[in-house]
Short mmCIF file of C-alpha atoms in Angstrom, two decimals:
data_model
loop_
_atom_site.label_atom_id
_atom_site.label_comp_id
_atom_site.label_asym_id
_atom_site.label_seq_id
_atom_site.Cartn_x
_atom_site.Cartn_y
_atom_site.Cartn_z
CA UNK A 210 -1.03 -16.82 -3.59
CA UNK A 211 -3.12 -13.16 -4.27
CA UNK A 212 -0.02 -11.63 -2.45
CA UNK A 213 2.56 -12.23 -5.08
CA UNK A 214 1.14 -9.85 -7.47
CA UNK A 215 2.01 -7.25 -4.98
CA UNK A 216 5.40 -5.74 -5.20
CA UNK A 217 7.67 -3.58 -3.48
CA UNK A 218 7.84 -0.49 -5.34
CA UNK A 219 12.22 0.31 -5.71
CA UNK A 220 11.83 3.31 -6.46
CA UNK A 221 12.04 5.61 -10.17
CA UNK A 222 15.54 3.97 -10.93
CA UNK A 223 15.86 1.82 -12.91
CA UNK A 224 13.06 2.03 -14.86
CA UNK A 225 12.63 1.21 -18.40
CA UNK A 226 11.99 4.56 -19.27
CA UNK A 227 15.17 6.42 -18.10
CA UNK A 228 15.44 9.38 -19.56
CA UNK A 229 11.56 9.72 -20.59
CA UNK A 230 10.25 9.82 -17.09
CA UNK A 231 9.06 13.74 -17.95
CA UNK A 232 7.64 13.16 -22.05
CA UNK A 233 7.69 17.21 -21.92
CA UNK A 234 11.41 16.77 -22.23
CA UNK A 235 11.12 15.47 -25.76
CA UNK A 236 9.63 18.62 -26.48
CA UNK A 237 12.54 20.91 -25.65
CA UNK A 238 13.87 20.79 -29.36
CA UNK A 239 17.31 20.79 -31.57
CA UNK A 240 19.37 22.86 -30.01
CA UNK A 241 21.58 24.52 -33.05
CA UNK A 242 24.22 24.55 -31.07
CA UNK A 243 27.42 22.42 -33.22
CA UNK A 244 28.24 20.16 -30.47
CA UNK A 245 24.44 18.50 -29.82
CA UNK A 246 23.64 18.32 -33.31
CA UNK A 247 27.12 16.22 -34.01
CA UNK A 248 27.13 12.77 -35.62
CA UNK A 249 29.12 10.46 -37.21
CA UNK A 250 27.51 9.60 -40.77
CA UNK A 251 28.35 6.16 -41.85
CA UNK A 252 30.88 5.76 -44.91
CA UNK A 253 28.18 5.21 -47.63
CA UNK A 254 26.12 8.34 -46.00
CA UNK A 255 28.96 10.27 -46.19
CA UNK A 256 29.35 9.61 -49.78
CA UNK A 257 25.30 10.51 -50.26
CA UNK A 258 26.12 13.84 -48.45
CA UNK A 259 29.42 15.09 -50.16
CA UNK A 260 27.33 14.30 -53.60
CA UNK A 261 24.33 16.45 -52.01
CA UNK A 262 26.69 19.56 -50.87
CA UNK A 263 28.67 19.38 -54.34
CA UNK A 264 25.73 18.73 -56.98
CA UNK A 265 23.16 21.37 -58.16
CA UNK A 266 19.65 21.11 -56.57
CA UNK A 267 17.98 18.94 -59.07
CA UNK A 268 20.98 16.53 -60.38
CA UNK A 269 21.52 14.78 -56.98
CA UNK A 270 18.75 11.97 -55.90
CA UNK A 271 19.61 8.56 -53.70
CA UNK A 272 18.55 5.67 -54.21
CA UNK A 273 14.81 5.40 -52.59
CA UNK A 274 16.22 2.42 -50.21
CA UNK A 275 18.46 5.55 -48.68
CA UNK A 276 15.64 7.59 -47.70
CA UNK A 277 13.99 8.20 -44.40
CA UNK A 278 9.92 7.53 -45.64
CA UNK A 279 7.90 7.43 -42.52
CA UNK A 280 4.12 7.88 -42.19
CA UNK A 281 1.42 7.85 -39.80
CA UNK A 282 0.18 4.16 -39.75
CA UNK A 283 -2.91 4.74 -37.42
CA UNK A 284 -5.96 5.27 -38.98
CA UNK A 285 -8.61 6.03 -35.79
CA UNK A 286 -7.38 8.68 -33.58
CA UNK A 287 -7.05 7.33 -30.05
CA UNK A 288 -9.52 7.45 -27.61
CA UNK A 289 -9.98 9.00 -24.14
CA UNK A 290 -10.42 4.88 -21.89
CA UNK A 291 -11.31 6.76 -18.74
CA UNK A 292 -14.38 8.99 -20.07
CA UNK A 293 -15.38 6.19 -21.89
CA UNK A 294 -16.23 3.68 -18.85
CA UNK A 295 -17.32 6.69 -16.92
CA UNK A 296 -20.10 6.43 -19.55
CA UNK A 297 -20.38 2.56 -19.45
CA UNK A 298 -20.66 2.71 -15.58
CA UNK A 299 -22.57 6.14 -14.79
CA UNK A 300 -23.85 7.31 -17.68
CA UNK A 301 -23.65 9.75 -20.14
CA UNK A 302 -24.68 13.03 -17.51
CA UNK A 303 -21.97 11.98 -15.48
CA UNK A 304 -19.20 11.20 -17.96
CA UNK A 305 -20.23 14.91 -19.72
CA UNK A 306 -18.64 16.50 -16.04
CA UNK A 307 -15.53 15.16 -17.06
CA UNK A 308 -13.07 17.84 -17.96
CA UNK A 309 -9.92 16.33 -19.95
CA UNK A 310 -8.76 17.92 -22.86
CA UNK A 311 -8.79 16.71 -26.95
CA UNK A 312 -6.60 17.93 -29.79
CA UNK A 313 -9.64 19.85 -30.95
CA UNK A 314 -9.63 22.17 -27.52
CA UNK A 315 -5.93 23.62 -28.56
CA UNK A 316 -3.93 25.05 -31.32
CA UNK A 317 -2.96 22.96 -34.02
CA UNK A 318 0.64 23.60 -33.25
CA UNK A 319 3.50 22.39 -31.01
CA UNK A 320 2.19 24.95 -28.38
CA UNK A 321 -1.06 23.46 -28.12
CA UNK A 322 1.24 20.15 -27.94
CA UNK A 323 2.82 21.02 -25.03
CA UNK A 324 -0.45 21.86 -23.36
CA UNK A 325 -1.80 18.43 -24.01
CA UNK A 326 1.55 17.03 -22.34
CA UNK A 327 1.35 19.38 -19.66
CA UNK A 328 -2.11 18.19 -19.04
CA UNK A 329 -1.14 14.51 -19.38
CA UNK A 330 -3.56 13.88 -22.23
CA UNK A 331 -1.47 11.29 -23.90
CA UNK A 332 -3.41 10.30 -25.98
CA UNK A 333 -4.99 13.75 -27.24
CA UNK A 334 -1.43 14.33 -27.98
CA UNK A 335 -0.69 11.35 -29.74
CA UNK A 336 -3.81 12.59 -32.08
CA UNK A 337 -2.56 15.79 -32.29
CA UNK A 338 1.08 14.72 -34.31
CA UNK A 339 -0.84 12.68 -36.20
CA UNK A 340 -2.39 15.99 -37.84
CA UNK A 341 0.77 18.01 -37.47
CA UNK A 342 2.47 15.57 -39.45
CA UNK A 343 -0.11 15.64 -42.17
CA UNK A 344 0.87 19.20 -42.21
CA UNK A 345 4.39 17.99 -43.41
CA UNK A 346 3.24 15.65 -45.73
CA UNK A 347 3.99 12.14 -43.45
CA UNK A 348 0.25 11.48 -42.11
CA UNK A 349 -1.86 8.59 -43.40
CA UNK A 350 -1.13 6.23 -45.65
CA UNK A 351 2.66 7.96 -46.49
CA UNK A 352 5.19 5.87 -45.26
CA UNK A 353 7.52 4.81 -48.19
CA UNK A 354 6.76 7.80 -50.00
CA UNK A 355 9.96 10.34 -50.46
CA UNK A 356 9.51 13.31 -47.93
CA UNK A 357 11.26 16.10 -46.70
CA UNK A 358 12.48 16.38 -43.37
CA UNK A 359 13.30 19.30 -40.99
CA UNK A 360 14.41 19.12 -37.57
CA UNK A 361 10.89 20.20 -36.31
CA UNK A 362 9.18 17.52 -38.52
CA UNK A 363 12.11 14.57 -36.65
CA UNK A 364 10.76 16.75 -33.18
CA UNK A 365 7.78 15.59 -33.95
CA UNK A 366 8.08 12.09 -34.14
CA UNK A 367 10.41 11.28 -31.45
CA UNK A 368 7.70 13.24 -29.36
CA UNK A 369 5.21 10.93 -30.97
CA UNK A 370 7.68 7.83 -30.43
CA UNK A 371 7.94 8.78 -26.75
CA UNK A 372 3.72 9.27 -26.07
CA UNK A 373 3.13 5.85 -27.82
CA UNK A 374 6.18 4.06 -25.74
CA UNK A 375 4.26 5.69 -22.66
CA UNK A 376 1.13 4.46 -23.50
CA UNK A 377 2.36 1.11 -24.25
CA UNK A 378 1.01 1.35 -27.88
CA UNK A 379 4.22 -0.46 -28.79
CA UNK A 380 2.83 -2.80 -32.10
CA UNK A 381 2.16 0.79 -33.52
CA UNK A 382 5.88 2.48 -32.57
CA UNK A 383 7.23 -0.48 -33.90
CA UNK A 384 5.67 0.03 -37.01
CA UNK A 385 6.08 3.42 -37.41
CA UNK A 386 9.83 3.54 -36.28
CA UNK A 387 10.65 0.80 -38.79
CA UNK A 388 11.27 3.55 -41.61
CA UNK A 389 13.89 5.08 -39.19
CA UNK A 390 16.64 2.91 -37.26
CA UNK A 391 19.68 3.82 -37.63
CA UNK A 392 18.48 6.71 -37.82
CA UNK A 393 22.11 7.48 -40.26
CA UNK A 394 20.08 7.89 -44.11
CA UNK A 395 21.83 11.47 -45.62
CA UNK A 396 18.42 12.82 -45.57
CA UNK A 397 18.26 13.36 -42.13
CA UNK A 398 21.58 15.77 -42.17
CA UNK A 399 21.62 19.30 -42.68
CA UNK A 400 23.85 19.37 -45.36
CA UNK A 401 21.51 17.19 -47.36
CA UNK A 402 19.72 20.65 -48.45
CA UNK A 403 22.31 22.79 -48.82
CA UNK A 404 19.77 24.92 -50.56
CA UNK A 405 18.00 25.40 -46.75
CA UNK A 406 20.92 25.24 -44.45
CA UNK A 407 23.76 26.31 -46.06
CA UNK A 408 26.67 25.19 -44.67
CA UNK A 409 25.03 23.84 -41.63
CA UNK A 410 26.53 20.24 -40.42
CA UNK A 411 25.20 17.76 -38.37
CA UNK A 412 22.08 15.66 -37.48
CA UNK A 413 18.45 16.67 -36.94
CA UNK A 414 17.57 13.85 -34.93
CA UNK A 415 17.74 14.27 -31.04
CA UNK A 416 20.20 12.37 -29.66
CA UNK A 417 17.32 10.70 -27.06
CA UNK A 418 15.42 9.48 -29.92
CA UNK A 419 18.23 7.30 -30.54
CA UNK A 420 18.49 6.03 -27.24
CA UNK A 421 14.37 5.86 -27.41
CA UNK A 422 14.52 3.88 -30.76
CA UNK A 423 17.85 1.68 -29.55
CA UNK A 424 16.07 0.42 -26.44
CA UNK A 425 12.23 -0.18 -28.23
CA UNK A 426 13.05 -3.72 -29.44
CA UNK A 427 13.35 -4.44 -25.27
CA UNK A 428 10.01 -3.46 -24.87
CA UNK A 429 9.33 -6.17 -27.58
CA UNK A 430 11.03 -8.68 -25.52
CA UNK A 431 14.06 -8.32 -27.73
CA UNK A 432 16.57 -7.94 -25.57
CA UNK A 433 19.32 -8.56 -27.81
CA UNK A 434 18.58 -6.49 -30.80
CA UNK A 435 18.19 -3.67 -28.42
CA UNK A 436 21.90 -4.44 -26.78
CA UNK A 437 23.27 -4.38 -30.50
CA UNK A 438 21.60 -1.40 -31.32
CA UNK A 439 22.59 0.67 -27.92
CA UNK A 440 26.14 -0.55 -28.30
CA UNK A 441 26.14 0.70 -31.95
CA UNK A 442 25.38 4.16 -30.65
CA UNK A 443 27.97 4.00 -28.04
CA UNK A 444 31.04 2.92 -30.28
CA UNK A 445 30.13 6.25 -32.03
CA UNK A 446 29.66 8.34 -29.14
CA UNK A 447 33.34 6.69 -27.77
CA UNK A 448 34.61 7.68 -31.53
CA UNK A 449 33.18 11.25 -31.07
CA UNK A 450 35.18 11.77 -27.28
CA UNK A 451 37.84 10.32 -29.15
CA UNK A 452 38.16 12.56 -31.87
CA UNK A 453 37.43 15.47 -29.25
CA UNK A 454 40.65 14.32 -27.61
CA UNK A 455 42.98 13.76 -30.23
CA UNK A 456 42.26 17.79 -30.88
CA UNK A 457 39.49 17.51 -33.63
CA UNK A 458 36.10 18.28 -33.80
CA UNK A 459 33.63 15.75 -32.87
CA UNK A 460 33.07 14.16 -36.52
CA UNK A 461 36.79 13.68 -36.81
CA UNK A 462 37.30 17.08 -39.47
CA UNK A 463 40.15 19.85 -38.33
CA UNK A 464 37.75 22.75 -37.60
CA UNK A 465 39.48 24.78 -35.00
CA UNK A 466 37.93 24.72 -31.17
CA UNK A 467 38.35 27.01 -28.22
CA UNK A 468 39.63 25.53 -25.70
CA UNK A 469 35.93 26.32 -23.79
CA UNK A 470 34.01 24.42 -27.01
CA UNK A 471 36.31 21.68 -26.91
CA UNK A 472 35.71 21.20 -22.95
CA UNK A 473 31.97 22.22 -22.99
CA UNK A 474 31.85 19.83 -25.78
CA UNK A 475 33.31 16.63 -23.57
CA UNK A 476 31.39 17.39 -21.29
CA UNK A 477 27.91 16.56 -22.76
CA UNK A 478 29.11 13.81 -24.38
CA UNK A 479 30.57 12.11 -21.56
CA UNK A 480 27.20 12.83 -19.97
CA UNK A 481 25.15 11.31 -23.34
CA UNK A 482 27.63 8.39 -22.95
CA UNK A 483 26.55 7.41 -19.32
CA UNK A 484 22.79 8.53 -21.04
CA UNK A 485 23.42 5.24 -23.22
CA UNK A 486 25.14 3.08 -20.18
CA UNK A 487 21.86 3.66 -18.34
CA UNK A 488 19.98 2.65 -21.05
CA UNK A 489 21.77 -0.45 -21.66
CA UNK A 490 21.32 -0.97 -17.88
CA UNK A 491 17.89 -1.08 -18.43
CA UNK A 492 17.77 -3.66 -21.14
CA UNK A 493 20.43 -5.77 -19.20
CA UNK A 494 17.79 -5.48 -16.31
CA UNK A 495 14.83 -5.82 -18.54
CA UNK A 496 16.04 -9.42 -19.69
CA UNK A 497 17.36 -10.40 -16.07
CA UNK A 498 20.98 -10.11 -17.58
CA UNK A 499 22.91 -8.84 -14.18
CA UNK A 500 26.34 -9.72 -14.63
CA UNK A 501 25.90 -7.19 -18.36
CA UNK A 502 24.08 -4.23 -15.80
CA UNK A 503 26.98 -4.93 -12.28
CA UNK A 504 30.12 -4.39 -15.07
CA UNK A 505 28.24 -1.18 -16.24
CA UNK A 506 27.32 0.30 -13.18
CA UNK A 507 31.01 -0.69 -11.91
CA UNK A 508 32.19 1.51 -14.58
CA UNK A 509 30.01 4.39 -14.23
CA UNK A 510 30.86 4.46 -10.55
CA UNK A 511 34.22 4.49 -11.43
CA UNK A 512 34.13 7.06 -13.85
CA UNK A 513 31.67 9.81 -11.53
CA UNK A 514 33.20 12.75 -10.72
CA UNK A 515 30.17 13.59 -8.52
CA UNK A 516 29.92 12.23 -4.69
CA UNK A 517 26.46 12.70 -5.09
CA UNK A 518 25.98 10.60 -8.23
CA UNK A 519 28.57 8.15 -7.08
CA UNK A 520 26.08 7.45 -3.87
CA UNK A 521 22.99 7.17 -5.99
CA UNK A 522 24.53 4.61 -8.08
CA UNK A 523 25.86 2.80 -5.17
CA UNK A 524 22.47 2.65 -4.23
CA UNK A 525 21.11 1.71 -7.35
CA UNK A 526 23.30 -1.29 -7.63
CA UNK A 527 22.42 -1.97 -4.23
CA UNK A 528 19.06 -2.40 -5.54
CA UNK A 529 19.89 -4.81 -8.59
CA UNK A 530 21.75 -7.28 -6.17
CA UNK A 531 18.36 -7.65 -3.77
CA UNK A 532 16.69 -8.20 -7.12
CA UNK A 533 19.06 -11.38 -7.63
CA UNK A 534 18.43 -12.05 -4.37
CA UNK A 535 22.25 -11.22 -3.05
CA UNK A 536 21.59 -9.55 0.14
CA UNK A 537 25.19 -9.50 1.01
CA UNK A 538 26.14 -7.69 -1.73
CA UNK A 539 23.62 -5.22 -1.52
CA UNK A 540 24.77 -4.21 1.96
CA UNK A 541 27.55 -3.53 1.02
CA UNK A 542 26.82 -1.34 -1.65
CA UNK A 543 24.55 0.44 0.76
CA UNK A 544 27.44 0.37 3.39
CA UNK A 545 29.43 2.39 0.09
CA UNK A 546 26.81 4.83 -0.37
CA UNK A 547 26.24 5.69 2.80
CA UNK A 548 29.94 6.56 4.01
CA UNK A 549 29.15 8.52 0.74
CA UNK A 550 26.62 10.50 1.79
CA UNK A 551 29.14 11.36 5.29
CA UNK A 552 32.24 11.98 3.46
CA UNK A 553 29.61 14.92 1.37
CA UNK A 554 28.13 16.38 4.11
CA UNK A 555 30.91 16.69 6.56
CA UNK A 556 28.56 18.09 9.13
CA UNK A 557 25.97 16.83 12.14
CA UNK A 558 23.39 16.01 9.81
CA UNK A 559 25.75 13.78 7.83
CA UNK A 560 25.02 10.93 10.48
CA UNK A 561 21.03 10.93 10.28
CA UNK A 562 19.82 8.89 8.19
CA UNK A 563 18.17 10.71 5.14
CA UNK A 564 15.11 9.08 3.01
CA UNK A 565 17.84 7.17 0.48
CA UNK A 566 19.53 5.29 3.35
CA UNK A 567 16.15 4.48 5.42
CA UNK A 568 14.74 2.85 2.07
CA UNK A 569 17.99 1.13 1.19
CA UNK A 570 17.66 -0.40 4.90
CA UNK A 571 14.20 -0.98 4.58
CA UNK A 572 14.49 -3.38 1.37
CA UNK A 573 17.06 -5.33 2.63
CA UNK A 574 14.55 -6.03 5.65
CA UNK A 575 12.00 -6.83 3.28
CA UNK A 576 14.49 -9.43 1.28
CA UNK A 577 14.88 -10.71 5.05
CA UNK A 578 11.39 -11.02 5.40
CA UNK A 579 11.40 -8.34 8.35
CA UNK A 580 8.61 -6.90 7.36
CA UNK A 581 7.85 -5.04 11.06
CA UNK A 582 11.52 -4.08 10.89
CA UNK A 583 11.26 -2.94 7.56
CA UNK A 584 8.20 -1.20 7.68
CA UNK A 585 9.77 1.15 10.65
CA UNK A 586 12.28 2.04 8.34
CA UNK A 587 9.90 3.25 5.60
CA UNK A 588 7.67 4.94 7.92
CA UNK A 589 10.48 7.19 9.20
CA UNK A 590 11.28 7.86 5.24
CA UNK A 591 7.84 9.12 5.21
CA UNK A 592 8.10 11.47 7.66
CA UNK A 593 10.76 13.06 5.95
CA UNK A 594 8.77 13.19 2.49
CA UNK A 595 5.33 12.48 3.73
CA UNK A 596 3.61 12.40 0.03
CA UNK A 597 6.39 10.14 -0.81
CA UNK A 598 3.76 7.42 -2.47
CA UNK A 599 6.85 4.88 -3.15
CA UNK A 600 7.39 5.11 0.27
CA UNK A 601 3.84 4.98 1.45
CA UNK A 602 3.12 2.24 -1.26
CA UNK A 603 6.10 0.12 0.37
CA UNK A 604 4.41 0.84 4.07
CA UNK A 605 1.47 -0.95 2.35
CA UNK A 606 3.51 -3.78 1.40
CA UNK A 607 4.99 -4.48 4.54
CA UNK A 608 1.70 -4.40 6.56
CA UNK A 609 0.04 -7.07 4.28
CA UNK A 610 2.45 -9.26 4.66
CA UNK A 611 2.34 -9.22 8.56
CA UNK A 612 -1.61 -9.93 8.04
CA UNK A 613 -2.70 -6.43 8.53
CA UNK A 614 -4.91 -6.54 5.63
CA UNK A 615 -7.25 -3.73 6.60
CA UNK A 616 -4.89 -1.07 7.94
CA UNK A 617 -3.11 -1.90 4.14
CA UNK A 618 -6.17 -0.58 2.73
CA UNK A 619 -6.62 2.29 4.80
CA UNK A 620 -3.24 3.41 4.15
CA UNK A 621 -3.35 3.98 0.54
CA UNK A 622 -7.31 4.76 0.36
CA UNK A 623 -6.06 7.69 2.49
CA UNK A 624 -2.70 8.32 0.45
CA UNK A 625 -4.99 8.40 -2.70
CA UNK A 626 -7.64 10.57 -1.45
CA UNK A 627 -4.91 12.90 0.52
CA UNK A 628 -2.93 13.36 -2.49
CA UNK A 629 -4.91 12.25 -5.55
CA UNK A 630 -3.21 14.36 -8.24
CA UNK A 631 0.45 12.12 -6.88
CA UNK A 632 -0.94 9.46 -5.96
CA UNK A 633 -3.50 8.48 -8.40
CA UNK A 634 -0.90 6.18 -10.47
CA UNK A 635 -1.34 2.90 -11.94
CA UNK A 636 0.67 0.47 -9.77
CA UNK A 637 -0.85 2.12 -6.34
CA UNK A 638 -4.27 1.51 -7.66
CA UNK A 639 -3.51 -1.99 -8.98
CA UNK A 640 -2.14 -2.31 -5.44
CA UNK A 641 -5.49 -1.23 -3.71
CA UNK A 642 -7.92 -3.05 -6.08
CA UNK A 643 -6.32 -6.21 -5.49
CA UNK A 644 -6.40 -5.62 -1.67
CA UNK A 645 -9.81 -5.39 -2.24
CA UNK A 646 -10.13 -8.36 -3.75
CA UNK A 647 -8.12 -10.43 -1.28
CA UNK A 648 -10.77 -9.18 1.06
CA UNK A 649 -13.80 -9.65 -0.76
CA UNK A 650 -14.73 -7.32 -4.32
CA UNK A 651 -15.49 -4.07 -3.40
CA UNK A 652 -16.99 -2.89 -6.88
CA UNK A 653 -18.27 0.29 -5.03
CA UNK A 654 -14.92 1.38 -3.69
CA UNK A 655 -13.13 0.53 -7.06
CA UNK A 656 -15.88 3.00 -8.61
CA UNK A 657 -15.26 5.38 -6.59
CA UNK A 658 -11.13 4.94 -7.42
CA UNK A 659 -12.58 5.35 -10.69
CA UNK A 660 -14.34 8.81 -10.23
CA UNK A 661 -11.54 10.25 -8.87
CA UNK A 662 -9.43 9.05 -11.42
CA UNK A 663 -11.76 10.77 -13.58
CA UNK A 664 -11.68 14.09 -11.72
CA UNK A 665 -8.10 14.41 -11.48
CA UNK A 666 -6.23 12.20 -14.27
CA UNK A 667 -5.96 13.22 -17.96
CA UNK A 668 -6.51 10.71 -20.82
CA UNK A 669 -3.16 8.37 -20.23
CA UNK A 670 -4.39 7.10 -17.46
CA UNK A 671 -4.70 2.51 -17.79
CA UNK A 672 -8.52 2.23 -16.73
CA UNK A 673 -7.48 -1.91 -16.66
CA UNK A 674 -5.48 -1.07 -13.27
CA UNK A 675 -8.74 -0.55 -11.67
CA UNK A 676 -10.12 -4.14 -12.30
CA UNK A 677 -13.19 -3.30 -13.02
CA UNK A 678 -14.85 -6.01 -15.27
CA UNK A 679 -17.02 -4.28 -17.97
CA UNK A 680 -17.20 -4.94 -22.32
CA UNK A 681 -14.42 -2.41 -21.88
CA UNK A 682 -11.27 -3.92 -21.03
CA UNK A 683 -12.40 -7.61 -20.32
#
């Protein structure tokens, strides 16, 4: 059955890149503010770092085994896939139209980074901190050689880490993020170059990197190595609110905090902690583990200060029970989360139904197969966010399955061509080519998916979503 490769779309939570939904994010930088840069060094990196602050320069070196040595492992720089079946298809005059920027168009620098990101060219970007980190001496052919680090150079590969995890070029994160887990050798502390920094404590390595680099194994299909790793970086995030409570600073020394630091500095790592519950969420998800993702989300409901995250999780778990197929519990987490949403607003509105409640209701219809019942539900959502494409995409789902085949179609042909630069993602136009196909092949259409994709889309964009058959991606 064609059908079954057709899902409904839940929604951006969870997803299995929480946290990296926006990869500009990753380009926001250290902050040198004490609080984010604070880690817990292991015992035997502790050592390596009281030796580095206390010897001269030149007397101190670790053993090589307790260095950080990445490199660049990719030898061709990545290509644009969409330009390149333009081509295949239509030619080279009419793949030459096609405006997408390359790492040669911008400055060799993290500005000209952040345009590529802006821009969506992935894979431009991916090219471009290959050459940046040639710059710092960890390009081609480097990894396992000693190296300096500095908290721009660490910038720079999580970045890197996060484009490649986006572009699902996981065999080459894997290798290049072997050099780095745990992400605890002395040589990625400040105080490891006392001769830079000074005095400076702490870590140069973003604290989403570690979440990045806990969860990657998942993406591998190993679920459990991922688990061991994310619950390695909570016990010391738990040991860090601990020490913040017990009236220390957060690596456990006696430095003296106001009482503003010391609260400002609970408060982001209570929010990293839920950070790492959400990723562990995700794994537990990932390998189909629910009992592991219902205890966590119990216990981040619990904890939530905020009505308005408290509903959203509600809703979220909601979610997770239709995926095990437990439409009783999902009502009523929905049931929760929406005498959430009336005990917020306290005011007329508080008893319409807003687009969070009408797609709740709308797949627990679908999990009833009430698919004319559901898709009323969704179509009201739209009309509150009418270039919602989950929405829209759900609409879709729901008329295919009462045998409205064509009016599917037209739906998202017009959703796409409406709104290309929202709705021109992968999954909607996976969705569409395979309508086609359960009709009859529409090669024409799917080219013309293609030339829009072209028009609007930078270079991340999966040209295999379009099904196209060509030398290229069969």
């Amino acid at each position: 059955d064609n059908s079954n490769i057709f899902d409904i779309n839940e929604g951006p939570y969870p997803s299995p890149l929480q946290g990296f939904e926006d990869v500009s994010d990753a380009m926001n930088g250290a902050d040198s503010d004490r609080t984010r840069e604070a880690w817990i060094p292991s015992e035997k990196t502790r050592r390596d770092l009281i030796m580095a602050a206390t010897s001269s320069q030149t007397s101190f070196t670790p053993d090589k085994d307790n260095l950080t040595m990445p490199g660049v492992i990719m030898e061709e720089e990545m290509v644009d896939g969409v330009t390149q079946l333009v081509k295949q298809l239509f030619g080279e005059a009419e793949a030459s139209h096609r405006r997408v920027l390359t790492a040669n168009d911008v400055s060799q620098d993290e500005r000209g980074l952040r345009e590529l990101i802006q821009a969506e060219c992935y894979r431009a970007a991916v090219n471009l901190t290959g050459r940046l980190l040639t710059i710092f001496g960890q390009g081609l052919g480097r990894q396992g050689q000693p190296t300096r680090h500095s908290p721009h150079s660490v910038q720079l590969w999580f970045t890197r880490f996060c484009l490649l995890v986006k572009l699902g070029a996981l065999q080459i994160v894997e290798s290049e993020a072997s050099v780095w887990w745990d992400l605890d050798k002395p040589d990625l502390y400040y105080q490891f170059y006392p001769e830079l920094y000074g005095g400076k404590l702490g870590t140069m390595v973003p604290f989403q990197m570690r979440i990045l680099l806990g969860t990657l194994p998942a993406y591998l299909k190993n679920c459990t190595i991922a688990l061991e790793r994310l619950y390695s970086v909570l016990a010391t995030v738990h040991k860090i609110l601990h020490n913040l409570e017990s009236g220390k600073s957060e690596d456990g020394s006696l430095i003296e905090l106001s009482i503003r630091d010391r609260e400002i500095s609970k408060q982001v790592w209570s929010s990293r902690e839920a950070r790492v519950q959400h990723a562990i969420i995700n794994v537990a998800l990932m390998s189909k583990n629910y009992v592991l993702a219902i205890e966590i989300f119990q216990k981040l409901i619990e904890k939530n200060p905020s009505t308005n995250q408290k509903r959203a999780l509600q809703s979220a778990l909601g979610r997770v029970f239709l995926q095990m197929g437990d439409i009783m519990n999902a009502e009523k987490c929905f049931s929760k989360a929406k005498q959430l949403k009336r005990s917020k607003t306290g005011t007329l509105s508080s008893s319409t139904a807003d687009i969070r409640e009408l797609v709740d209701r709308g797949l627990v219809l679908v999990a009833q197969n009430k698919f004319e019942d559901a898709y009323e539900h969704f179509q009201k959502a739209s009309l509150i966010e009418p270039t919602n494409v989950m929405v829209l995409n759900n609409m879709a789902v729901c008329l295919l399955y009462t045998g409205k085949l064509k009016e599917a179609l037209n739906l998202l042909s017009s959703t796409v061509h409406s709104h290309p630069t929202l709705a021109l993602q992968e999954p909607v136009l996976l969705n569409i080519c395979t309508l086609f196909e359960l009709g009859s092949s529409h090669m024409a259409q799917k080219e013309d998916l293609l030339r829009l994709v072209a028009k609007y889309r930078g270079d991340s964009f999966n040209v295999s979503c379009l099904k196209l058959s060509t030398k290229l991606n069969s």
